[in-house]
PDB file of C-alpha atoms in Angstrom:
ATOM      1  CA  UNK A   1      -3.776  15.930  12.613  1.00 78.00           C
ATOM      2  CA  UNK A   2      -3.406  15.211   8.936  1.00 85.00           C
ATOM      3  CA  UNK A   3       0.035  15.219   7.444  1.00 87.00           C
ATOM      4  CA  UNK A   4       0.687  17.722   4.533  1.00 88.00           C
ATOM      5  CA  UNK A   5       1.789  14.838   2.267  1.00 90.00           C
ATOM      6  CA  UNK A   6       0.950  11.157   2.483  1.00 91.00           C
ATOM      7  CA  UNK A   7       3.194   8.773   0.446  1.00 93.00           C
ATOM      8  CA  UNK A   8       2.549   5.026   0.072  1.00 94.00           C
ATOM      9  CA  UNK A   9       5.458   2.856  -1.078  1.00 96.00           C
ATOM     10  CA  UNK A  10       4.823  -0.777  -1.843  1.00 95.00           C
ATOM     11  CA  UNK A  11       6.750  -3.656  -3.244  1.00 95.00           C
ATOM     12  CA  UNK A  12       4.813  -6.499  -4.886  1.00 92.00           C
ATOM     13  CA  UNK A  13       5.688 -10.222  -4.826  1.00 90.00           C
ATOM     14  CA  UNK A  14       7.787  -9.797  -8.035  1.00 89.00           C
ATOM     15  CA  UNK A  15       9.810  -7.073  -6.415  1.00 92.00           C
ATOM     16  CA  UNK A  16       8.365  -4.100  -8.340  1.00 91.00           C
ATOM     17  CA  UNK A  17       8.260  -0.875  -6.198  1.00 95.00           C
ATOM     18  CA  UNK A  18       5.399   1.551  -6.737  1.00 94.00           C
ATOM     19  CA  UNK A  19       4.978   4.964  -5.075  1.00 95.00           C
ATOM     20  CA  UNK A  20       1.592   6.761  -4.789  1.00 94.00           C
ATOM     21  CA  UNK A  21       1.141  10.187  -3.249  1.00 92.00           C
ATOM     22  CA  UNK A  22      -2.212  11.187  -1.754  1.00 90.00           C
ATOM     23  CA  UNK A  23      -2.212  14.722  -3.255  1.00 75.00           C
ATOM     24  CA  UNK A  24      -1.376  13.341  -6.695  1.00 64.00           C
ATOM     25  CA  UNK A  25      -3.570  10.225  -6.731  1.00 61.00           C
ATOM     26  CA  UNK A  26      -6.419  10.624  -4.324  1.00 67.00           C
ATOM     27  CA  UNK A  27      -8.324   7.927  -6.085  1.00 78.00           C
ATOM     28  CA  UNK A  28      -5.664   5.368  -5.021  1.00 88.00           C
ATOM     29  CA  UNK A  29      -5.159   6.463  -1.362  1.00 92.00           C
ATOM     30  CA  UNK A  30      -8.339   7.051   0.582  1.00 90.00           C
ATOM     31  CA  UNK A  31      -8.594   9.384   3.680  1.00 90.00           C
ATOM     32  CA  UNK A  32     -10.723   7.541   6.214  1.00 90.00           C
ATOM     33  CA  UNK A  33     -10.423  10.018   9.049  1.00 91.00           C
ATOM     34  CA  UNK A  34      -8.037  12.588  10.372  1.00 88.00           C
ATOM     35  CA  UNK A  35      -4.508  10.962  10.112  1.00 86.00           C
ATOM     36  CA  UNK A  36      -6.012   7.784   8.827  1.00 89.00           C
ATOM     37  CA  UNK A  37      -5.382   6.655   5.208  1.00 91.00           C
ATOM     38  CA  UNK A  38      -5.954   3.402   3.398  1.00 92.00           C
ATOM     39  CA  UNK A  39      -5.295   1.884  -0.097  1.00 93.00           C
ATOM     40  CA  UNK A  40      -6.511  -1.183  -1.870  1.00 90.00           C
ATOM     41  CA  UNK A  41      -3.749  -3.242  -3.402  1.00 89.00           C
ATOM     42  CA  UNK A  42      -4.493  -5.784  -6.111  1.00 86.00           C
ATOM     43  CA  UNK A  43      -3.028  -8.950  -4.644  1.00 86.00           C
ATOM     44  CA  UNK A  44      -4.962 -11.327  -6.876  1.00 82.00           C
ATOM     45  CA  UNK A  45      -2.972 -14.655  -6.608  1.00 76.00           C
ATOM     46  CA  UNK A  46      -3.716 -15.788 -10.077  1.00 72.00           C
ATOM     47  CA  UNK A  47      -1.185 -13.185 -11.284  1.00 76.00           C
ATOM     48  CA  UNK A  48       2.226 -14.756 -10.759  1.00 75.00           C
ATOM     49  CA  UNK A  49       3.639 -11.291 -10.066  1.00 74.00           C
ATOM     50  CA  UNK A  50       1.314 -10.906  -7.078  1.00 84.00           C
ATOM     51  CA  UNK A  51       2.499 -14.030  -5.167  1.00 89.00           C
ATOM     52  CA  UNK A  52       5.212 -13.755  -2.545  1.00 92.00           C
ATOM     53  CA  UNK A  53       6.166 -11.237   0.113  1.00 94.00           C
ATOM     54  CA  UNK A  54       4.646  -7.688  -0.186  1.00 95.00           C
ATOM     55  CA  UNK A  55       5.985  -4.854   1.825  1.00 96.00           C
ATOM     56  CA  UNK A  56       4.282  -1.440   2.282  1.00 95.00           C
ATOM     57  CA  UNK A  57       5.175   1.816   4.001  1.00 95.00           C
ATOM     58  CA  UNK A  58       3.018   4.793   4.559  1.00 93.00           C
ATOM     59  CA  UNK A  59       4.996   8.016   5.159  1.00 92.00           C
ATOM     60  CA  UNK A  60       3.402  11.165   6.375  1.00 90.00           C
ATOM     61  CA  UNK A  61       5.236  14.528   6.363  1.00 89.00           C
ATOM     62  CA  UNK A  62       4.700  18.202   6.687  1.00 87.00           C
ATOM     63  CA  UNK A  63       3.593  20.496   9.518  1.00 80.00           C
ATOM     64  CA  UNK A  64       2.862  17.500  11.813  1.00 76.00           C
ATOM     65  CA  UNK A  65       6.405  16.275  11.598  1.00 74.00           C
ATOM     66  CA  UNK A  66       7.081  12.777  10.023  1.00 79.00           C
ATOM     67  CA  UNK A  67       5.465   9.484  10.770  1.00 82.00           C
ATOM     68  CA  UNK A  68       6.027   6.080   9.132  1.00 85.00           C
ATOM     69  CA  UNK A  69       3.970   2.850   9.194  1.00 86.00           C
ATOM     70  CA  UNK A  70       5.713  -0.222   7.748  1.00 91.00           C
ATOM     71  CA  UNK A  71       4.426  -3.826   7.359  1.00 95.00           C
ATOM     72  CA  UNK A  72       4.738  -7.037   5.304  1.00 95.00           C
ATOM     73  CA  UNK A  73       2.347  -9.800   4.170  1.00 93.00           C
ATOM     74  CA  UNK A  74       2.529 -12.861   2.073  1.00 93.00           C
ATOM     75  CA  UNK A  75       0.222 -13.733  -0.933  1.00 91.00           C
ATOM     76  CA  UNK A  76       0.278 -17.414  -1.696  1.00 87.00           C
ATOM     77  CA  UNK A  77      -0.593 -18.941  -5.120  1.00 82.00           C
ATOM     78  CA  UNK A  78      -4.157 -20.080  -5.668  1.00 72.00           C
ATOM     79  CA  UNK A  79      -4.325 -23.909  -4.987  1.00 72.00           C
ATOM     80  CA  UNK A  80      -5.088 -26.213  -7.839  1.00 69.00           C
ATOM     81  CA  UNK A  81      -8.705 -27.400  -7.431  1.00 71.00           C
ATOM     82  CA  UNK A  82      -9.162 -31.090  -6.811  1.00 70.00           C
ATOM     83  CA  UNK A  83     -12.271 -32.731  -8.058  1.00 67.00           C
TER      84      UNK A  83
END
């Protein structure tokens, strides 16, 4: 079952927290299948704000109750090319 509302919270490597709601920003969060949602986060390591520990949390709520998916990942700086 699909939740009534799907919310994605994520904190980038600089600590900036962003909130996206599927109903408000369906171009950011994509519904893959029933109850399955994804988003593409820009983790380009050449932007210093993108390096470090990222945390994300999907929260579904509504008639199906509430569910939460939480995880972290690390973005490392781009290495300096050695010629």
